mmCIF file of C-alpha atoms and ligand atoms in Angstrom:
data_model
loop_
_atom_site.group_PDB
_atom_site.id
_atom_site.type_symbol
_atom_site.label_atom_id
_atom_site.label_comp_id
_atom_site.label_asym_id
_atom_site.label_seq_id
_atom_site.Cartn_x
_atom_site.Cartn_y
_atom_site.Cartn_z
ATOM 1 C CA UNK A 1 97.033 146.417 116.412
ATOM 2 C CA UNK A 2 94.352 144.664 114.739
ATOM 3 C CA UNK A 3 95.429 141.574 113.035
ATOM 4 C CA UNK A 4 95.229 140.761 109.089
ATOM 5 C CA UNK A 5 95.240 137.450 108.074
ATOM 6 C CA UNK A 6 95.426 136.113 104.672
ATOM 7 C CA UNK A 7 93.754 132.129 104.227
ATOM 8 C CA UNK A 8 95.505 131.158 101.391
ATOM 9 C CA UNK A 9 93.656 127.790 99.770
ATOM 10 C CA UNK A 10 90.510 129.370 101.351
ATOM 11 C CA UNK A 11 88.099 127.357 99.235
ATOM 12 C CA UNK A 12 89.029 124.267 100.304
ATOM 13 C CA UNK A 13 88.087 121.771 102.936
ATOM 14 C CA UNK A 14 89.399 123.509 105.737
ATOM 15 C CA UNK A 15 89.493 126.926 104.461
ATOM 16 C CA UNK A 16 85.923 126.891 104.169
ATOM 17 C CA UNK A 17 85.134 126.335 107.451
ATOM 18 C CA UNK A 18 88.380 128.085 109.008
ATOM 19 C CA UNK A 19 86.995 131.173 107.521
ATOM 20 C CA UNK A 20 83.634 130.890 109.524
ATOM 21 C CA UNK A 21 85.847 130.895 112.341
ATOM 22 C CA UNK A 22 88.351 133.553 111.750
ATOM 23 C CA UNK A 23 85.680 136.132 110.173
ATOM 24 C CA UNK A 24 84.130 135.340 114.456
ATOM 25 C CA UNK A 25 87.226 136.750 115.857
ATOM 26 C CA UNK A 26 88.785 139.183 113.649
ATOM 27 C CA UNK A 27 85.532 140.506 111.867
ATOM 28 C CA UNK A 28 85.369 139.521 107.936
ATOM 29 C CA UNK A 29 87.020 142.206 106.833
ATOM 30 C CA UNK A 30 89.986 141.751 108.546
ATOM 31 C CA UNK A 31 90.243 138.048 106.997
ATOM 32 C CA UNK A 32 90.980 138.202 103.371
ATOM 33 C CA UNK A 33 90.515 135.095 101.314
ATOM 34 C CA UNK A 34 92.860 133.927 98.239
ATOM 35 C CA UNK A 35 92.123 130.672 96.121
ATOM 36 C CA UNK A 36 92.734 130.053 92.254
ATOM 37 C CA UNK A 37 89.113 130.741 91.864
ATOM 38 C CA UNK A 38 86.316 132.689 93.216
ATOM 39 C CA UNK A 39 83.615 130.836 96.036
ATOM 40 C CA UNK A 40 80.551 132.032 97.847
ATOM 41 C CA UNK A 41 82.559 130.456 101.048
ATOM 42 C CA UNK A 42 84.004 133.871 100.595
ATOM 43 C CA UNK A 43 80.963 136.496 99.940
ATOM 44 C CA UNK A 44 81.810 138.528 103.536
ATOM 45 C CA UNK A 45 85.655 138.850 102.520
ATOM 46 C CA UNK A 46 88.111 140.362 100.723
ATOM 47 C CA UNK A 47 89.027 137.988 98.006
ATOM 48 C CA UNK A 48 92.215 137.996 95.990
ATOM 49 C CA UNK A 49 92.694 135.801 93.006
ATOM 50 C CA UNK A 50 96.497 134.256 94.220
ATOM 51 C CA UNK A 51 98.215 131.240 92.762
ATOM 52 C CA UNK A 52 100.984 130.706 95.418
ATOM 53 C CA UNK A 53 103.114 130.048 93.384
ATOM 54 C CA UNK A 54 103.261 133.192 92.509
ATOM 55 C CA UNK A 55 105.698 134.935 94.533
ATOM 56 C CA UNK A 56 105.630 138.189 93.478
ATOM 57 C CA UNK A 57 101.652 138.043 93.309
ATOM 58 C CA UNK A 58 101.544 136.807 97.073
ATOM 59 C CA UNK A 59 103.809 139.637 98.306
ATOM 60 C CA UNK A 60 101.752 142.377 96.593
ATOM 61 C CA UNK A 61 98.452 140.932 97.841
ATOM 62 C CA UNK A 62 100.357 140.750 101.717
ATOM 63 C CA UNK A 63 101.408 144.313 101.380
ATOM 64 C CA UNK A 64 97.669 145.789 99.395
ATOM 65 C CA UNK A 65 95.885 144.439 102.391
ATOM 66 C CA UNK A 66 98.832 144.839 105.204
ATOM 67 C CA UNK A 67 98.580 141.581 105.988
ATOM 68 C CA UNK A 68 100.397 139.918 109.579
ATOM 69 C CA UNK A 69 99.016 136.692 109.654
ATOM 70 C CA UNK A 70 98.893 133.789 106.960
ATOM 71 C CA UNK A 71 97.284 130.703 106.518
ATOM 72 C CA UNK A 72 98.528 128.519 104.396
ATOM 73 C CA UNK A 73 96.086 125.692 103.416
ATOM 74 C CA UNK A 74 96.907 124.942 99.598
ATOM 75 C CA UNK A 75 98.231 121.878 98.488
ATOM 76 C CA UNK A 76 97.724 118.864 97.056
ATOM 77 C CA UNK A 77 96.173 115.756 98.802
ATOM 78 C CA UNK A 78 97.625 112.523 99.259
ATOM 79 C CA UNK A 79 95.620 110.681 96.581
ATOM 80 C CA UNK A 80 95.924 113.814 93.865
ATOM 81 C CA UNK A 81 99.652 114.008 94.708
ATOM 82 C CA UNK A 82 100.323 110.277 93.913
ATOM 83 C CA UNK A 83 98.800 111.100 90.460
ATOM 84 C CA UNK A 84 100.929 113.488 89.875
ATOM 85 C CA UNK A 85 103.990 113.317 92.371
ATOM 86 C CA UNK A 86 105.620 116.192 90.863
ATOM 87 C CA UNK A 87 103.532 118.550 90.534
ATOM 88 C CA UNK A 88 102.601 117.896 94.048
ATOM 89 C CA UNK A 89 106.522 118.346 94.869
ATOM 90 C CA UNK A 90 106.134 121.700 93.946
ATOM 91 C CA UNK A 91 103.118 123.076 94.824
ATOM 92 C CA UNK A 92 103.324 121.821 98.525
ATOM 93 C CA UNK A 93 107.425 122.829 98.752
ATOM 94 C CA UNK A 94 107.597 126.193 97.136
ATOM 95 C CA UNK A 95 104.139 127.060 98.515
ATOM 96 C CA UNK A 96 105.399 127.178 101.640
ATOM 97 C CA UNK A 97 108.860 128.427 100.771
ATOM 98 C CA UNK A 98 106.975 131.347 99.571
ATOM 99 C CA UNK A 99 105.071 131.964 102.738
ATOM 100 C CA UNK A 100 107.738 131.480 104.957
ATOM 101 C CA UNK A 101 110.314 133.708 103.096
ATOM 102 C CA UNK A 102 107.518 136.154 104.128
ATOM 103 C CA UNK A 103 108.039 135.821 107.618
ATOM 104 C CA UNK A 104 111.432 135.646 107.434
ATOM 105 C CA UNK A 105 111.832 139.073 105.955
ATOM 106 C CA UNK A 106 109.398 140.065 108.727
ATOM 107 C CA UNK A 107 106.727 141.171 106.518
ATOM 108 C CA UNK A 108 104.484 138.884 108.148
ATOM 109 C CA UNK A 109 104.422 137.694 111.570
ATOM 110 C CA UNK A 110 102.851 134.697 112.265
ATOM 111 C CA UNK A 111 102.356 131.594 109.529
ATOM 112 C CA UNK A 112 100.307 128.552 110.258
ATOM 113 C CA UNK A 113 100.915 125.631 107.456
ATOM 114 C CA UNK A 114 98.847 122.136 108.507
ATOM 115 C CA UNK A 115 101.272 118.683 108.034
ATOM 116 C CA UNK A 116 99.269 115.283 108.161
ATOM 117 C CA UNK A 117 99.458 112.063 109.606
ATOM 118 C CA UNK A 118 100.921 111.324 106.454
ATOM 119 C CA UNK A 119 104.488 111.661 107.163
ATOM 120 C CA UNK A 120 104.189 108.349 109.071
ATOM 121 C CA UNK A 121 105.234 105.399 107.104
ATOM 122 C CA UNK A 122 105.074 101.512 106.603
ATOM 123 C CA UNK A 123 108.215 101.446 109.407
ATOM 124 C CA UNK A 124 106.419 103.730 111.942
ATOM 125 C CA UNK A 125 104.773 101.825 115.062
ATOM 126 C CA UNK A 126 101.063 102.060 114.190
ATOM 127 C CA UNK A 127 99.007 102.296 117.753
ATOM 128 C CA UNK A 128 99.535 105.345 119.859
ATOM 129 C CA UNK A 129 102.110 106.231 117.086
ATOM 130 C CA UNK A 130 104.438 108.705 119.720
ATOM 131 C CA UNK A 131 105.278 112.741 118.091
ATOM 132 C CA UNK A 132 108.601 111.740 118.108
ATOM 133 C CA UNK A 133 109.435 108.200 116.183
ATOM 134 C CA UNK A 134 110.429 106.327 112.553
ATOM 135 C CA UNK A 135 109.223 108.649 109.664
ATOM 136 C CA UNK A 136 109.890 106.827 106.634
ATOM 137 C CA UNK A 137 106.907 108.421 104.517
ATOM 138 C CA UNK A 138 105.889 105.852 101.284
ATOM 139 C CA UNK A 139 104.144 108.826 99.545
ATOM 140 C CA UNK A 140 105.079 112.145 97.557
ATOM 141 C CA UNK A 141 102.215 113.801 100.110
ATOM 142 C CA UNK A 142 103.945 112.051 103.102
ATOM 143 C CA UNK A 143 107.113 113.115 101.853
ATOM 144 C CA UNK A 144 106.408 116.677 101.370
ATOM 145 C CA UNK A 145 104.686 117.311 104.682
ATOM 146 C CA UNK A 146 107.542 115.678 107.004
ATOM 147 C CA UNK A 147 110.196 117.827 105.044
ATOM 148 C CA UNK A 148 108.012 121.029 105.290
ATOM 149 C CA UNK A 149 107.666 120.481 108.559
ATOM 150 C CA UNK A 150 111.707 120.213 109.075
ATOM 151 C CA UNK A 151 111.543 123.415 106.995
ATOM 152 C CA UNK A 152 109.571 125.290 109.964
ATOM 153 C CA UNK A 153 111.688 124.078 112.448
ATOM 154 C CA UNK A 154 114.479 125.457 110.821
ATOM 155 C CA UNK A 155 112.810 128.718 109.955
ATOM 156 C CA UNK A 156 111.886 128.776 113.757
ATOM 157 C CA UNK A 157 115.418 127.862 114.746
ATOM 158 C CA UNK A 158 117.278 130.000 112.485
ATOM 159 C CA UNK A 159 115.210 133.329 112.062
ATOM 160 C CA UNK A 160 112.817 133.337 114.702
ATOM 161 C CA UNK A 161 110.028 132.612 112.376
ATOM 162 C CA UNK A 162 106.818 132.027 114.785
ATOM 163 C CA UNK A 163 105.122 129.344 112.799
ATOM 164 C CA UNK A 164 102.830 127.070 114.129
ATOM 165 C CA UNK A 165 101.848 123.403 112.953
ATOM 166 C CA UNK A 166 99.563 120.661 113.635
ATOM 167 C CA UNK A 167 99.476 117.221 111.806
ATOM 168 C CA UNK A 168 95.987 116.622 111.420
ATOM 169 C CA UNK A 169 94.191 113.041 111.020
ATOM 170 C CA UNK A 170 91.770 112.854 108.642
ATOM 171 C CA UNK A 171 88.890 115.720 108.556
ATOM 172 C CA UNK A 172 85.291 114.921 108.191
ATOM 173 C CA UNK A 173 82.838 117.696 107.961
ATOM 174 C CA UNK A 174 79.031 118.860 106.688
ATOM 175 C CA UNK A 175 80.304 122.502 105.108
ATOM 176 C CA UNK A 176 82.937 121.625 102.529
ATOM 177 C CA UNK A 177 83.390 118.736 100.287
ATOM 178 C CA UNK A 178 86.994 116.923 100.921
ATOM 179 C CA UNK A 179 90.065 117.299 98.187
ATOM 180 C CA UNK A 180 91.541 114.263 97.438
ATOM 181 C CA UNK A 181 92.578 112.801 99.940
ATOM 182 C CA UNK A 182 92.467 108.798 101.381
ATOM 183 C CA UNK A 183 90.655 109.724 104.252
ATOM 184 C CA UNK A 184 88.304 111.133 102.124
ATOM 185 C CA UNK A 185 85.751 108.118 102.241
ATOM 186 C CA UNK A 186 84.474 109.075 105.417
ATOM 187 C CA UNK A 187 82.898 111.943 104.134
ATOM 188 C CA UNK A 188 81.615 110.586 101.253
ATOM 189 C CA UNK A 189 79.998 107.629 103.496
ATOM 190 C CA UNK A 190 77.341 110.085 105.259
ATOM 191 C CA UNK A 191 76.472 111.954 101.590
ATOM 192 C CA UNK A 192 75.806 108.396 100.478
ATOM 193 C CA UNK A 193 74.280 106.793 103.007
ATOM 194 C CA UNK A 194 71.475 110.062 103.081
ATOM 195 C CA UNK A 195 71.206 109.849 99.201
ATOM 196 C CA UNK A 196 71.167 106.280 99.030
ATOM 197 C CA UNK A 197 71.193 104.257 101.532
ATOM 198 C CA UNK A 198 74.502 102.171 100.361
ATOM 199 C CA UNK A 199 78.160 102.856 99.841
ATOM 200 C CA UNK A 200 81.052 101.591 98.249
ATOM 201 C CA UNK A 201 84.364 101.972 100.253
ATOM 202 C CA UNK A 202 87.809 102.257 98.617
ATOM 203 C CA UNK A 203 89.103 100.989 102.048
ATOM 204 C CA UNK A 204 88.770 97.845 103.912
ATOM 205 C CA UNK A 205 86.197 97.306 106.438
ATOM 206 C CA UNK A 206 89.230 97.061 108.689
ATOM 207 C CA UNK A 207 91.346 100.050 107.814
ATOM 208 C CA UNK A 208 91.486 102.090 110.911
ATOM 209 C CA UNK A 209 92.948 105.646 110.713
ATOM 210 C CA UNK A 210 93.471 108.486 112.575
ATOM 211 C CA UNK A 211 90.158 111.020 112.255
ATOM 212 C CA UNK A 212 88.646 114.125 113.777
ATOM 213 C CA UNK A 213 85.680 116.128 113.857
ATOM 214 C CA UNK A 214 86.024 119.351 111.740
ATOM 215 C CA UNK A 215 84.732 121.623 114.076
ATOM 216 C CA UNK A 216 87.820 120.096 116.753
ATOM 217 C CA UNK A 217 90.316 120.477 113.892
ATOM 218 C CA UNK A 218 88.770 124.461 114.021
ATOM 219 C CA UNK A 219 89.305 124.784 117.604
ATOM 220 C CA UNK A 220 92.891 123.261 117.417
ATOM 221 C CA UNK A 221 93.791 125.717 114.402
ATOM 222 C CA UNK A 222 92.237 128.544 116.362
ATOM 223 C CA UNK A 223 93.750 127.453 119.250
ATOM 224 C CA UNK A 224 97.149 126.581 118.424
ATOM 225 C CA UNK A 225 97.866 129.927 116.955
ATOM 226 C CA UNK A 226 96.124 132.360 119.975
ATOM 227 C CA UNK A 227 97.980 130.676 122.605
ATOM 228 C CA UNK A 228 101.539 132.555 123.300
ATOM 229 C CA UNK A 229 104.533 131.798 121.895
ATOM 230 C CA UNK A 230 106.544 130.215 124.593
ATOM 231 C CA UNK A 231 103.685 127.165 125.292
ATOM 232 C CA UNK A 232 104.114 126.324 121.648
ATOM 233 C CA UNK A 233 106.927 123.847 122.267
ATOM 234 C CA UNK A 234 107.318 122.071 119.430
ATOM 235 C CA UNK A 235 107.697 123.765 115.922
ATOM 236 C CA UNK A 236 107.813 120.945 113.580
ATOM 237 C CA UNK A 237 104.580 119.898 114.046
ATOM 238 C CA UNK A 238 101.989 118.757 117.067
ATOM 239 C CA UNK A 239 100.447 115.209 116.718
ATOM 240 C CA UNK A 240 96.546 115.609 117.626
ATOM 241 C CA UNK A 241 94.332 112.793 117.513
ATOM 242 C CA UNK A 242 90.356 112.770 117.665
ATOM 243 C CA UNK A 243 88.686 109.371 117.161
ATOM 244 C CA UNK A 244 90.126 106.255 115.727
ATOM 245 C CA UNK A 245 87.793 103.995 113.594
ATOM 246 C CA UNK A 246 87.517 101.636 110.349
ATOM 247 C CA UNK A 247 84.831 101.533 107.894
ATOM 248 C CA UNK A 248 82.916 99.255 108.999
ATOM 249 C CA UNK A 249 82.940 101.295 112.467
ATOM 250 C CA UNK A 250 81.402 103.664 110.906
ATOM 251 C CA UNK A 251 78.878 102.228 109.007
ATOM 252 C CA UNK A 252 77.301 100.324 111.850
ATOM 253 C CA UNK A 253 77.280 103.856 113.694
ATOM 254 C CA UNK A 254 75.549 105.320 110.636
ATOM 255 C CA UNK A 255 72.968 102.269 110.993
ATOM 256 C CA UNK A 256 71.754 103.495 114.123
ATOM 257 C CA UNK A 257 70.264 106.282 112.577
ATOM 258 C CA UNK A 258 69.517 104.821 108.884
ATOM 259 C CA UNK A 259 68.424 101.232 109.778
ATOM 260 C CA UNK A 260 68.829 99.860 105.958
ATOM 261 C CA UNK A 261 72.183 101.680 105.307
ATOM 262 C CA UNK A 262 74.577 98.970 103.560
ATOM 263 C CA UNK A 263 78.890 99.447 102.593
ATOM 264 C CA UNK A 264 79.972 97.249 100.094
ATOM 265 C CA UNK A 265 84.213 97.438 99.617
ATOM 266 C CA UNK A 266 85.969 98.184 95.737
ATOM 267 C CA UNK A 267 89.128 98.563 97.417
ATOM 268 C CA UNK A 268 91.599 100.837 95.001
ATOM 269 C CA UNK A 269 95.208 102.359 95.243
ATOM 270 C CA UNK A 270 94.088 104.349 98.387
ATOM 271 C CA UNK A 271 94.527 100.939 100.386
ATOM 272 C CA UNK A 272 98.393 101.321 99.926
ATOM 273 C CA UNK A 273 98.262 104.855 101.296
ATOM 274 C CA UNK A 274 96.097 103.818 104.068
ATOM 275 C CA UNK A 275 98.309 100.974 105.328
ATOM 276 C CA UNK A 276 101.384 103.340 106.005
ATOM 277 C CA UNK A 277 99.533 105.614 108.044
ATOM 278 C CA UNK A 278 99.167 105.206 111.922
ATOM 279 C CA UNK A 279 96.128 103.311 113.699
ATOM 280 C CA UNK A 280 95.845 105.942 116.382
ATOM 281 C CA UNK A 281 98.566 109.015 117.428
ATOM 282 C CA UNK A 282 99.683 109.853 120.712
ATOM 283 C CA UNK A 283 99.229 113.738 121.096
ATOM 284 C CA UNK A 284 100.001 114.062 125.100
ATOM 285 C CA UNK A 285 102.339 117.622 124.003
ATOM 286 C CA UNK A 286 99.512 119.339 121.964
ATOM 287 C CA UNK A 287 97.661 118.546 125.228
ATOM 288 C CA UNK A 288 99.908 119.580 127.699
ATOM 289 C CA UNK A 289 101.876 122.781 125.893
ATOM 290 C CA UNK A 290 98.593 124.637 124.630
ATOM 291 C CA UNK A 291 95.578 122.503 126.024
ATOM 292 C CA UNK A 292 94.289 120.809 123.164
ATOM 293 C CA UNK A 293 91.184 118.430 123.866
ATOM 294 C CA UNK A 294 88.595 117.160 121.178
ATOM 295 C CA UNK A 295 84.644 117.336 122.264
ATOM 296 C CA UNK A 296 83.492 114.751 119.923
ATOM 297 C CA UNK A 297 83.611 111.360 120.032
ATOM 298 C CA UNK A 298 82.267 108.801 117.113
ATOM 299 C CA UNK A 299 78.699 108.806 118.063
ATOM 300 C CA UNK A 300 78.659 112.302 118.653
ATOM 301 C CA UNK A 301 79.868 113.237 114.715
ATOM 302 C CA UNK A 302 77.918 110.929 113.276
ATOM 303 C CA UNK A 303 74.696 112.265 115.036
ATOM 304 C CA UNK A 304 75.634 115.724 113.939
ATOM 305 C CA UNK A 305 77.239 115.129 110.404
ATOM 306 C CA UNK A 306 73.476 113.389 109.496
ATOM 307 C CA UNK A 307 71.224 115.969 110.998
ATOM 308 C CA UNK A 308 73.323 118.496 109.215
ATOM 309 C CA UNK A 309 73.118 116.919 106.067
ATOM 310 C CA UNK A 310 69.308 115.632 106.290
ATOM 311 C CA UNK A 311 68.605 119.794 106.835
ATOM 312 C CA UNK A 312 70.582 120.960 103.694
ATOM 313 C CA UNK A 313 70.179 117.851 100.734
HETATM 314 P P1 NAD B 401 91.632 121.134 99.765
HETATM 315 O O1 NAD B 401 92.222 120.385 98.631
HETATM 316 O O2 NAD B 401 90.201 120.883 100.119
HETATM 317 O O3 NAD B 401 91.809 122.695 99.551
HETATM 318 C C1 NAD B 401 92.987 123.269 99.058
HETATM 319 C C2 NAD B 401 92.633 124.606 98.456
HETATM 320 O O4 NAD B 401 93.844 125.169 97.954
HETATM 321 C C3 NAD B 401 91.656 124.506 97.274
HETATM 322 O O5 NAD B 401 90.602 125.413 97.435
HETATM 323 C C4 NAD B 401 92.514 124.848 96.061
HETATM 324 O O6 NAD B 401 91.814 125.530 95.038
HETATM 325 C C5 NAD B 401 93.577 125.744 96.693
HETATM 326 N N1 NAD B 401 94.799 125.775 95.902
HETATM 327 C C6 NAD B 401 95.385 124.750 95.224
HETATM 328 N N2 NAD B 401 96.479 125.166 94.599
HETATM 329 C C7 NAD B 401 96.608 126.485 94.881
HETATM 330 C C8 NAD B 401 97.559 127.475 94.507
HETATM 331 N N3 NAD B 401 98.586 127.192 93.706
HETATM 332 N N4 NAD B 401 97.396 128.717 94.997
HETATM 333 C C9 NAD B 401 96.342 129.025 95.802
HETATM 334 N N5 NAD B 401 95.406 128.129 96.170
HETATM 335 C C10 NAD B 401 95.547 126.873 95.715
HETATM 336 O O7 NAD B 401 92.563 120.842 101.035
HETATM 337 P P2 NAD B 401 92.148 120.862 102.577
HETATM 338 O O8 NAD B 401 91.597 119.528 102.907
HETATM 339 O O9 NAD B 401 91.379 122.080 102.892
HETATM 340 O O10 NAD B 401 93.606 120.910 103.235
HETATM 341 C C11 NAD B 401 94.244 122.110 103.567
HETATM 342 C C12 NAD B 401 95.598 121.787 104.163
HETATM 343 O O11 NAD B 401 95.414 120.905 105.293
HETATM 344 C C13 NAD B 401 96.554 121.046 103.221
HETATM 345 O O12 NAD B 401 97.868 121.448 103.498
HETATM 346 C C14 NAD B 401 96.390 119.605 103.623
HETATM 347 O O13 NAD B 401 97.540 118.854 103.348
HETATM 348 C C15 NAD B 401 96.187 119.730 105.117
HETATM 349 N N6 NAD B 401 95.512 118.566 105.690
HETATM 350 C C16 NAD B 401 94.210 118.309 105.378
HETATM 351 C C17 NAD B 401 93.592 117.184 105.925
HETATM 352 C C18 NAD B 401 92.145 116.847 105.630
HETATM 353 O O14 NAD B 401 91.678 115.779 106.048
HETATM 354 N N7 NAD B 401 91.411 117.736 104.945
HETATM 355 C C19 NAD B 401 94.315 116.329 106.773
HETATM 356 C C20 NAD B 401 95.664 116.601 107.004
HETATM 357 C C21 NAD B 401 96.245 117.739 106.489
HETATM 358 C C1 AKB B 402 94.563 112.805 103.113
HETATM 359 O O1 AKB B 402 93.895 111.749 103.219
HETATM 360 O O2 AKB B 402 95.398 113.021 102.224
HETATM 361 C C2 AKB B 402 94.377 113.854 104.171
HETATM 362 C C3 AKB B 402 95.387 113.688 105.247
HETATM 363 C C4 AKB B 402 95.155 112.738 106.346
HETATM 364 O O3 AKB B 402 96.401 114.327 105.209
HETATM 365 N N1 AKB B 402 93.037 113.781 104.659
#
């Protein structure tokens, strides 16, 4: 049987460039795309107009395109959730609830719902933080993700729901502008530092995080839900780690290429978000259960986030 999916949050970050991907191997009409608005991310798909929140709306557009596969990639961001912790409650709880209430009436088949580094905390140990450990999360975003992802284990447990989950680091790509999120400076840096030549950081030169190359966090995705069901150990959640590095990392690896590029730091409530998160994230199971391994390194995004952007500002 030929497999419908449904990207939910399709305009975003991700969704964007999960869609590139997923139109490859199902063929774009098999992928159908659902946002609160409209995007030309979308012009090869079937689009559906779908607030998630919306259950009734979400289970009509499921059966209308006989959908077996969902994607769910709305929510709200660390740093947009802190403004509004509620709201961000809500969205990123029933969201899911929504989806996998789905699969467990076995109307759908297969969910995949991303967690974060986020639900890491102050108390977690920082380097090499292991997949299993303290998870005291400090923010609403944090919070939300570690108790979604007990909600898919339970699902899993329970009623045999196959969902799959990864808790990506922080996302930098060329296609899609970022959400709100903390680790959103490090796409900013490279639109900057082409437009010009300087950037202000919200972060410390010395905040490292957990980050990754957004065509790895497309191969993981891809990957993590093709591979069969009995290598896909854990169902919380997989820790997956790409490249650690700081701000001022960065910048000196964006001088190679723009000689005169300058960071200045205007550090703002983002800093407190930052500092409960993990250094770096041990993620030995995603590579031993379903063969997760990143191809690019520091240098290697960097070269291909600039020429990317040089071709289309
Ligand atoms: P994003 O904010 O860029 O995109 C989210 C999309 O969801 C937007 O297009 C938005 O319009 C849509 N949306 C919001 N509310 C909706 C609703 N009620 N109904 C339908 N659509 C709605 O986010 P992203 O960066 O693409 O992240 C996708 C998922 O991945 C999120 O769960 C996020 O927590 C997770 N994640 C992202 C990163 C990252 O660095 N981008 C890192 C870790 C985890
Ligand atoms: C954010 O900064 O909120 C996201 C994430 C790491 O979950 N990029």
């Amino acid at each position: 049987m030929t497999d419908k999916v449904l990207v939910i949050g399709a305009g975003g970050q991700i969704g964007t460039e999960l869609l590139e991907k997923l139109n490859e191997i199902h063929g774009s009409s098999n992928v159908v795309a659902a946002d609160l608005n409209n995007s030309p991310a979308f012009s090869n798909n079937p689009y559906e107009k779908l607030d998630v929140l919306d259950k009734e709306s979400l289970f009509n557009v499921v059966k209308k395109h006989q959908v077996n596969q969902v994607y769910l990639l709305a929510a709200l961001l660390s740093a947009t959730a802190e403004k509004n912790p509620l709201f961000g409650w809500k969205l990123n709880m029933e969201g899911l609830f929504n989806v996998l209430e789905l699969a467990k009436e076995k109307i759908i088949d297969k969910v995949y719902w991303p967690s974060s580094i986020a639900v890491f905390g102050p108390t977690t140990p920082k380097v090499n933080t292991p997949q299993y450990t303290v998870m005291e999360p400090s923010t609403v975003y944090g919070i939300s993700k570690q108790a979604g992802e007990r909600w898919c284990e339970y699902y899993f447990n329970k009623y045999n729901v196959d969902v799959r989950s990864i808790r990506y680091p922080g996302l930098i790509g060329w296609k899609s502008a970022p959400g709100g999120g903390t680790t959103d400076y490090a796409v900013h840096i490279f639109h900057e530092a082409l437009k010009n030549k300087k950037y202000e950081c919200f972060l410390s030169e010395n905040t490292t995080l957990p980050m990754m190359y957004m065509p790895d966090a497309i191969k993981a995705t891809v990957d993590i839900m093709h591979a069969p069901a009995e290598q896909i150990k854990i169902r919380s959640s997989y820790n997956l780690t790409g490249i650690s590095f700081n701000p001022k990392e960065i910048a000196e690896e964006i001088k190679k290429h723009i000689p005169d590029f300058s960071i200045s730091y205007k550090i703002d409530f983002r800093q407190e978000i930052a500092d409960s998160w993990p250094k770096s994230v041990d993620d030995h199971e995603a590579r031993e259960h379903w063969g997760w391994a990143e191809q690019f390194n520091l240098s290697d995004m960097t070269s291909d986030m600039l020429l990317n952007l040089s071709k289309i500002k």
